[in-house]
Amino acid sequence: MRASEIALAAASVVAVCGVLELGLRAREWHEERGSLARAVAQPARLRPDGRADLGGIVRLAPERRRIYELIPNTRVVLNNWLGFPHTPLQLNAEGFRDVDHPKEKPPGVRRIVGIGDSYMFGWGVATGKDYLSQLEERLATVRPNERWEVLNMAVPGYNTAMEVETLIAHGLAYSPDVVVVGFCWNDTDLPNFVRAPPEYLSLRRSFLVDFVRGRLARADIVDAPRDPDGKLFESDAARVPPMYRDLVGWSAFEAALDQLAELARRHGFVVMFLVFEPDGVGGPIRDARRRRGLAEAQKRGFVLVDVGALQAEWMRRRKIPTFYKSTLTLTGIDPHPSVLSHWLASELLAQKLPR
């Protein structure tokens, strides 16, 4: 091969590497727009269409183990990243999807505090249609001689460890008689959008080299790389920076349940452990996590509220063949509970609620 051909081949390789480098930097820039690092650097903000993504209404929480929280007193239309429906959202003074409640419990009132993630939050359903809101309405009908207040402290993306921290930071101040924990299959994992801000303009770093090397983790806030199978949540503590390893995995989940059981004993409240989705519909990994979550809750004497079993019975009676494309989910591609599933959850909670 002549020297000119070698030079031309080398130039072609350099050009291709340059294009790949620019492409990878552009991808990092696009992904970084949804990261927690970027989200907490500025106040609540809207998309060009007037809606807000979840990343646009979060900020760093004062407590390390909560990581982030929703910005209080937000009024916005929340964008559903899987498409319609988009949801009008009003947050109270503590950043929860609820009205404000006085800290001091009125005489004769019994309180329920809910801690959970997007399922309890009511992702994609209108205000007042989440199962805790429907529960409060239901109790006024079926137990008219009692006075109940239901507080929803769920935050999308939270896992069980973060939820228990929320109870400590906010919920206990309201003197709950009952605490409802909403369990989801990813509640042993780190939220997927919590990651470090990429230095996509820095010449000190090659994104192409990082990609070839497997893009090893960095951590300013936290870097949560996806599992090799493409999961959106990180469950392996070994791949999470040390600052957050105590929030990830089954050991963190079990420790959080132990802590919750001790809080229940100390403060005198009942714990109800609520799970959506029928067993056998989510695939081996999700189903195994669902069963283990229920088993761990049962070990600690929590009241089990298996909404999934009720959903399965609903499907059987109506001969519904596919759960994820049924009226029990938000849309055909969004598995969050529909208003119907939230109603079923409120009915089952009302039945199982201690007297």
Tab-separated table of C-alpha atoms in Angstrom:
chain	number	residue	atom	x	y	z
A	1	MET	CA	0.000	0.000	0.000
A	2	ARG	CA	1.369	3.421	-0.963
A	3	ALA	CA	1.949	6.149	1.571
A	4	SER	CA	-0.895	8.238	0.112
A	5	GLU	CA	-3.341	5.343	0.503
A	6	ILE	CA	-2.216	4.801	4.098
A	7	ALA	CA	-2.677	8.490	4.842
A	8	LEU	CA	-6.135	8.445	3.255
A	9	ALA	CA	-7.160	5.382	5.272
A	10	ALA	CA	-5.879	6.966	8.475
A	11	ALA	CA	-7.777	10.174	7.723
A	12	SER	CA	-10.948	8.151	7.126
A	13	VAL	CA	-10.561	6.405	10.464
A	14	VAL	CA	-10.017	9.730	12.217
A	15	ALA	CA	-13.081	11.203	10.502
A	16	VAL	CA	-15.268	8.244	11.480
A	17	CYS	CA	-14.027	8.433	15.088
A	18	GLY	CA	-14.750	12.148	15.095
A	19	VAL	CA	-18.307	11.612	13.909
A	20	LEU	CA	-18.837	8.883	16.505
A	21	GLU	CA	-17.401	11.134	19.237
A	22	LEU	CA	-19.751	13.982	18.284
A	23	GLY	CA	-22.696	11.581	18.131
A	24	LEU	CA	-21.969	10.173	21.571
A	25	ARG	CA	-21.571	13.667	23.019
A	26	ALA	CA	-24.900	14.686	21.502
A	27	ARG	CA	-26.547	11.636	23.033
A	28	GLU	CA	-25.066	12.469	26.436
A	29	TRP	CA	-26.366	16.026	26.110
A	30	HIS	CA	-29.834	14.745	25.296
A	31	GLU	CA	-29.842	12.282	28.206
A	32	GLU	CA	-28.446	14.865	30.618
A	33	ARG	CA	-31.483	17.095	30.083
A	34	GLY	CA	-33.512	14.548	32.062
A	35	SER	CA	-30.979	13.975	34.828
A	36	LEU	CA	-31.420	14.932	38.432
A	37	ALA	CA	-28.239	17.008	38.293
A	38	ARG	CA	-29.746	19.279	35.672
A	39	ALA	CA	-33.190	19.227	37.217
A	40	VAL	CA	-32.064	20.500	40.606
A	41	ALA	CA	-29.935	23.257	39.114
A	42	GLN	CA	-32.946	25.363	38.170
A	43	PRO	CA	-36.521	26.007	39.324
A	44	ALA	CA	-39.631	24.278	37.997
A	45	ARG	CA	-39.809	24.742	34.234
A	46	LEU	CA	-42.187	24.025	31.397
A	47	ARG	CA	-41.745	22.326	28.061
A	48	PRO	CA	-42.500	24.329	24.900
A	49	ASP	CA	-45.986	22.785	24.859
A	50	GLY	CA	-46.699	24.157	28.340
A	51	ARG	CA	-46.363	20.859	30.170
A	52	ALA	CA	-43.624	19.766	32.566
A	53	ASP	CA	-41.648	16.543	32.689
A	54	LEU	CA	-41.069	14.951	36.076
A	55	GLY	CA	-37.442	16.100	35.918
A	56	GLY	CA	-38.703	19.672	35.681
A	57	ILE	CA	-40.409	19.657	39.063
A	58	VAL	CA	-37.841	18.001	41.341
A	59	ARG	CA	-35.114	19.330	43.617
A	60	LEU	CA	-32.564	17.808	45.982
A	61	ALA	CA	-34.107	16.694	49.269
A	62	PRO	CA	-32.566	17.754	52.593
A	63	GLU	CA	-32.273	14.082	53.562
A	64	ARG	CA	-29.618	12.071	51.720
A	65	ARG	CA	-31.737	8.905	51.752
A	66	ARG	CA	-34.619	10.617	49.956
A	67	ILE	CA	-32.233	12.007	47.284
A	68	TYR	CA	-34.854	14.236	45.614
A	69	GLU	CA	-38.326	15.601	46.248
A	70	LEU	CA	-41.051	17.361	44.292
A	71	ILE	CA	-41.039	21.161	44.363
A	72	PRO	CA	-43.745	22.377	46.780
A	73	ASN	CA	-46.787	24.333	45.587
A	74	THR	CA	-46.231	23.334	41.948
A	75	ARG	CA	-49.180	23.879	39.584
A	76	VAL	CA	-48.559	22.315	36.200
A	77	VAL	CA	-49.716	19.758	33.620
A	78	LEU	CA	-47.459	16.737	34.093
A	79	ASN	CA	-46.231	15.126	30.899
A	80	ASN	CA	-46.622	11.359	30.640
A	81	TRP	CA	-43.495	10.203	28.784
A	82	LEU	CA	-45.409	7.233	27.362
A	83	GLY	CA	-47.991	9.497	25.762
A	84	PHE	CA	-51.553	10.481	26.645
A	85	PRO	CA	-52.995	11.221	29.173
A	86	HIS	CA	-51.187	14.273	30.509
A	87	THR	CA	-52.231	15.136	34.019
A	88	PRO	CA	-52.993	18.450	35.745
A	89	LEU	CA	-50.965	18.458	38.927
A	90	GLN	CA	-51.195	20.440	42.152
A	91	LEU	CA	-48.695	19.880	44.940
A	92	ASN	CA	-49.120	21.033	48.510
A	93	ALA	CA	-46.713	23.005	50.688
A	94	GLU	CA	-44.611	19.880	51.353
A	95	GLY	CA	-44.422	18.812	47.717
A	96	PHE	CA	-47.025	16.043	47.802
A	97	ARG	CA	-50.043	15.463	45.578
A	98	ASP	CA	-52.505	16.300	48.305
A	99	VAL	CA	-54.111	19.224	50.087
A	100	ASP	CA	-52.387	20.746	53.100
A	101	HIS	CA	-53.217	19.158	56.453
A	102	PRO	CA	-52.598	20.572	59.931
A	103	LYS	CA	-49.873	18.707	61.765
A	104	GLU	CA	-51.956	18.322	64.902
A	105	LYS	CA	-54.555	15.604	64.506
A	106	PRO	CA	-58.080	16.797	65.409
A	107	PRO	CA	-59.821	14.925	68.244
A	108	GLY	CA	-61.664	11.825	67.063
A	109	VAL	CA	-59.869	11.711	63.702
A	110	ARG	CA	-57.927	8.659	62.521
A	111	ARG	CA	-55.215	9.209	59.957
A	112	ILE	CA	-53.798	7.135	57.132
A	113	VAL	CA	-50.442	8.120	55.618
A	114	GLY	CA	-49.480	6.616	52.269
A	115	ILE	CA	-45.839	6.240	51.193
A	116	GLY	CA	-45.104	4.948	47.722
A	117	ASP	CA	-44.036	5.709	44.176
A	118	SER	CA	-45.820	6.640	40.943
A	119	TYR	CA	-48.485	3.943	41.389
A	120	MET	CA	-49.710	5.465	44.668
A	121	PHE	CA	-49.035	8.986	43.397
A	122	GLY	CA	-51.636	8.399	40.709
A	123	TRP	CA	-49.476	8.760	37.612
A	124	GLY	CA	-51.702	9.547	34.644
A	125	VAL	CA	-54.987	9.799	36.553
A	126	ALA	CA	-56.836	12.973	37.448
A	127	THR	CA	-56.571	14.641	40.834
A	128	GLY	CA	-58.807	12.871	43.325
A	129	LYS	CA	-58.833	9.594	41.376
A	130	ASP	CA	-55.780	7.998	43.007
A	131	TYR	CA	-56.685	5.169	45.359
A	132	LEU	CA	-55.907	7.044	48.564
A	133	SER	CA	-58.264	9.876	47.595
A	134	GLN	CA	-60.919	7.340	46.651
A	135	LEU	CA	-60.302	5.528	49.950
A	136	GLU	CA	-61.115	8.646	51.956
A	137	GLU	CA	-64.377	9.036	50.030
A	138	ARG	CA	-65.178	5.343	50.433
A	139	LEU	CA	-64.621	5.404	54.197
A	140	ALA	CA	-67.036	8.307	54.556
A	141	THR	CA	-69.682	6.003	53.051
A	142	VAL	CA	-68.944	2.593	54.568
A	143	ARG	CA	-67.807	3.804	58.002
A	144	PRO	CA	-69.915	6.948	58.507
A	145	ASN	CA	-69.524	6.940	62.288
A	146	GLU	CA	-65.753	7.325	62.013
A	147	ARG	CA	-63.662	10.281	60.866
A	148	TRP	CA	-60.742	9.474	58.590
A	149	GLU	CA	-58.092	11.643	56.929
A	150	VAL	CA	-55.896	10.118	54.219
A	151	LEU	CA	-52.563	11.734	53.321
A	152	ASN	CA	-50.754	10.829	50.102
A	153	MET	CA	-46.964	11.236	50.406
A	154	ALA	CA	-45.999	9.179	47.346
A	155	VAL	CA	-43.296	10.444	44.974
A	156	PRO	CA	-42.695	8.969	41.495
A	157	GLY	CA	-39.492	6.952	41.287
A	158	TYR	CA	-39.078	6.324	45.005
A	159	ASN	CA	-38.053	2.913	46.274
A	160	THR	CA	-38.983	1.447	49.657
A	161	ALA	CA	-35.930	2.824	51.484
A	162	MET	CA	-36.718	6.337	50.222
A	163	GLU	CA	-40.370	5.921	51.158
A	164	VAL	CA	-39.580	4.990	54.754
A	165	GLU	CA	-37.293	8.023	54.919
A	166	THR	CA	-40.250	10.126	53.747
A	167	LEU	CA	-42.351	8.746	56.581
A	168	ILE	CA	-39.645	9.758	59.047
A	169	ALA	CA	-39.087	13.192	57.515
A	170	HIS	CA	-42.773	14.094	57.020
A	171	GLY	CA	-45.324	11.419	57.836
A	172	LEU	CA	-44.714	10.824	61.526
A	173	ALA	CA	-45.459	14.475	62.293
A	174	TYR	CA	-49.107	13.782	61.394
A	175	SER	CA	-49.492	11.004	63.991
A	176	PRO	CA	-50.715	8.274	61.617
A	177	ASP	CA	-52.888	5.411	62.838
A	178	VAL	CA	-52.254	3.471	59.624
A	179	VAL	CA	-49.363	3.613	57.137
A	180	VAL	CA	-49.955	2.222	53.657
A	181	VAL	CA	-46.815	1.168	51.761
A	182	GLY	CA	-47.216	0.857	48.010
A	183	PHE	CA	-44.866	-1.845	46.702
A	184	CYS	CA	-43.728	-2.088	43.079
A	185	TRP	CA	-41.391	-4.570	41.414
A	186	ASN	CA	-38.587	-1.958	41.156
A	187	ASP	CA	-38.643	-0.991	44.845
A	188	THR	CA	-35.241	-2.536	45.484
A	189	ASP	CA	-33.673	-0.384	42.750
A	190	LEU	CA	-32.361	3.136	42.360
A	191	PRO	CA	-34.580	5.559	40.388
A	192	ASN	CA	-33.522	5.531	36.767
A	193	PHE	CA	-33.173	9.265	36.166
A	194	VAL	CA	-30.768	9.858	39.056
A	195	ARG	CA	-27.376	10.087	37.385
A	196	ALA	CA	-24.301	12.293	37.168
A	197	PRO	CA	-24.145	15.267	34.784
A	198	PRO	CA	-21.974	14.341	31.773
A	199	GLU	CA	-19.136	16.680	30.809
A	200	TYR	CA	-20.148	16.598	27.167
A	201	LEU	CA	-18.130	19.727	26.233
A	202	SER	CA	-14.900	18.688	27.964
A	203	LEU	CA	-11.916	17.872	25.745
A	204	ARG	CA	-10.306	16.024	28.628
A	205	ARG	CA	-12.613	13.091	28.101
A	206	SER	CA	-13.377	10.944	25.055
A	207	PHE	CA	-16.917	9.622	25.015
A	208	LEU	CA	-15.900	7.157	22.336
A	209	VAL	CA	-13.148	5.723	24.544
A	210	ASP	CA	-15.599	5.541	27.458
A	211	PHE	CA	-18.113	3.756	25.248
A	212	VAL	CA	-15.531	1.215	24.125
A	213	ARG	CA	-14.440	0.654	27.720
A	214	GLY	CA	-18.025	0.103	28.774
A	215	ARG	CA	-18.572	3.667	29.899
A	216	LEU	CA	-17.391	3.123	33.468
A	217	ALA	CA	-19.474	4.805	36.159
A	218	ARG	CA	-18.767	8.323	37.395
A	219	ALA	CA	-20.594	10.004	40.236
A	220	ASP	CA	-21.200	13.640	41.056
A	221	ILE	CA	-24.744	13.141	42.295
A	222	VAL	CA	-25.043	9.507	41.308
A	223	ASP	CA	-24.443	7.438	38.200
A	224	ALA	CA	-26.929	4.612	37.753
A	225	PRO	CA	-25.823	2.628	34.689
A	226	ARG	CA	-28.355	0.331	33.084
A	227	ASP	CA	-28.056	-3.373	33.532
A	228	PRO	CA	-26.795	-5.366	30.522
A	229	ASP	CA	-30.364	-6.557	29.914
A	230	GLY	CA	-31.505	-2.961	29.372
A	231	LYS	CA	-33.397	-2.382	32.618
A	232	LEU	CA	-34.256	1.201	33.472
A	233	PHE	CA	-33.478	0.768	37.184
A	234	GLU	CA	-30.221	-0.231	38.867
A	235	SER	CA	-30.510	-3.043	41.392
A	236	ASP	CA	-26.870	-4.055	41.893
A	237	ALA	CA	-25.265	-2.116	44.759
A	238	ALA	CA	-21.818	-2.947	43.368
A	239	ARG	CA	-22.562	-0.747	40.345
A	240	VAL	CA	-23.857	2.177	42.416
A	241	PRO	CA	-21.571	4.828	43.973
A	242	PRO	CA	-20.892	4.283	47.699
A	243	MET	CA	-23.033	7.247	48.758
A	244	TYR	CA	-26.215	5.429	47.704
A	245	ARG	CA	-25.397	1.761	48.092
A	246	ASP	CA	-27.447	1.496	51.258
A	247	LEU	CA	-30.566	2.314	49.198
A	248	VAL	CA	-30.230	-0.505	46.665
A	249	GLY	CA	-30.909	-4.226	46.686
A	250	TRP	CA	-32.831	-6.649	48.855
A	251	SER	CA	-30.707	-5.925	51.922
A	252	ALA	CA	-31.735	-2.255	51.731
A	253	PHE	CA	-35.363	-3.234	51.179
A	254	GLU	CA	-35.381	-5.613	54.156
A	255	ALA	CA	-33.631	-3.050	56.361
A	256	ALA	CA	-36.284	-0.488	55.398
A	257	LEU	CA	-39.073	-2.917	56.333
A	258	ASP	CA	-37.361	-3.640	59.653
A	259	GLN	CA	-37.135	0.076	60.299
A	260	LEU	CA	-40.801	0.495	59.390
A	261	ALA	CA	-41.814	-2.325	61.737
A	262	GLU	CA	-39.873	-0.699	64.574
A	263	LEU	CA	-41.488	2.682	63.854
A	264	ALA	CA	-44.920	1.024	63.870
A	265	ARG	CA	-44.198	-0.542	67.260
A	266	ARG	CA	-42.854	2.696	68.689
A	267	HIS	CA	-45.561	5.017	67.333
A	268	GLY	CA	-48.498	2.632	67.461
A	269	PHE	CA	-49.621	2.508	63.841
A	270	VAL	CA	-50.641	-0.408	61.617
A	271	VAL	CA	-48.695	-1.074	58.401
A	272	MET	CA	-50.604	-2.132	55.274
A	273	PHE	CA	-48.515	-3.443	52.360
A	274	LEU	CA	-50.239	-2.924	49.001
A	275	VAL	CA	-49.241	-4.558	45.714
A	276	PHE	CA	-50.708	-4.088	42.220
A	277	GLU	CA	-50.568	-6.412	39.179
A	278	PRO	CA	-51.620	-10.073	39.137
A	279	ASP	CA	-49.007	-12.723	39.803
A	280	GLY	CA	-47.853	-14.344	36.581
A	281	VAL	CA	-48.260	-11.397	34.192
A	282	GLY	CA	-44.990	-9.496	34.630
A	283	GLY	CA	-42.442	-12.109	33.608
A	284	PRO	CA	-40.123	-14.188	35.809
A	285	ILE	CA	-38.090	-11.336	37.316
A	286	ARG	CA	-41.023	-9.072	38.172
A	287	ASP	CA	-43.125	-11.958	39.460
A	288	ALA	CA	-40.286	-13.220	41.662
A	289	ARG	CA	-39.799	-9.750	43.122
A	290	ARG	CA	-43.520	-9.396	43.760
A	291	ARG	CA	-43.652	-12.688	45.650
A	292	ARG	CA	-40.557	-11.924	47.683
A	293	GLY	CA	-41.847	-8.461	48.577
A	294	LEU	CA	-45.105	-9.923	49.865
A	295	ALA	CA	-43.249	-12.648	51.774
A	296	GLU	CA	-40.956	-10.131	53.490
A	297	ALA	CA	-43.936	-7.972	54.471
A	298	GLN	CA	-45.785	-11.001	55.824
A	299	LYS	CA	-42.756	-11.961	57.947
A	300	ARG	CA	-43.044	-8.618	59.699
A	301	GLY	CA	-46.756	-8.938	60.365
A	302	PHE	CA	-47.903	-6.243	57.953
A	303	VAL	CA	-51.463	-6.365	56.612
A	304	LEU	CA	-51.221	-7.607	53.002
A	305	VAL	CA	-53.373	-5.837	50.421
A	306	ASP	CA	-52.981	-7.852	47.208
A	307	VAL	CA	-54.742	-5.705	44.643
A	308	GLY	CA	-53.192	-7.871	41.942
A	309	ALA	CA	-55.286	-10.834	43.067
A	310	LEU	CA	-58.398	-8.664	42.856
A	311	GLN	CA	-57.367	-7.499	39.382
A	312	ALA	CA	-56.882	-11.125	38.338
A	313	GLU	CA	-60.378	-11.985	39.576
A	314	TRP	CA	-61.770	-9.006	37.675
A	315	MET	CA	-60.101	-10.292	34.497
A	316	ARG	CA	-61.335	-13.847	35.034
A	317	ARG	CA	-64.947	-12.829	35.535
A	318	ARG	CA	-64.919	-10.648	32.420
A	319	LYS	CA	-62.748	-12.995	30.355
A	320	ILE	CA	-60.065	-10.350	29.817
A	321	PRO	CA	-57.070	-12.127	28.231
A	322	THR	CA	-54.238	-9.591	28.560
A	323	PHE	CA	-53.568	-7.487	31.643
A	324	TYR	CA	-51.250	-4.839	30.211
A	325	LYS	CA	-53.607	-3.855	27.403
A	326	SER	CA	-56.768	-3.982	29.471
A	327	THR	CA	-58.864	-1.310	31.163
A	328	LEU	CA	-56.891	-2.063	34.332
A	329	THR	CA	-53.810	-0.211	33.054
A	330	LEU	CA	-53.400	3.409	32.064
A	331	THR	CA	-52.822	2.786	28.352
A	332	GLY	CA	-51.746	-0.075	26.133
A	333	ILE	CA	-48.097	0.863	26.630
A	334	ASP	CA	-48.226	2.373	30.123
A	335	PRO	CA	-48.688	-0.246	32.899
A	336	HIS	CA	-49.570	2.266	35.623
A	337	PRO	CA	-52.954	1.594	37.264
A	338	SER	CA	-56.003	3.053	35.576
A	339	VAL	CA	-58.779	4.811	37.478
A	340	LEU	CA	-60.530	1.422	37.612
A	341	SER	CA	-57.501	-0.217	39.265
A	342	HIS	CA	-57.222	2.667	41.713
A	343	TRP	CA	-60.893	2.116	42.583
A	344	LEU	CA	-60.294	-1.592	43.155
A	345	ALA	CA	-57.374	-0.731	45.437
A	346	SER	CA	-59.495	1.681	47.465
A	347	GLU	CA	-62.216	-0.949	47.866
A	348	LEU	CA	-59.778	-3.594	49.079
A	349	LEU	CA	-58.064	-1.163	51.448
A	350	ALA	CA	-61.435	-0.182	52.947
A	351	GLN	CA	-62.242	-3.865	53.509
A	352	LYS	CA	-58.902	-4.675	55.162
A	353	LEU	CA	-58.555	-1.508	57.194
A	354	PRO	CA	-58.379	-2.326	60.916
A	355	ARG	CA	-61.406	-1.501	63.052
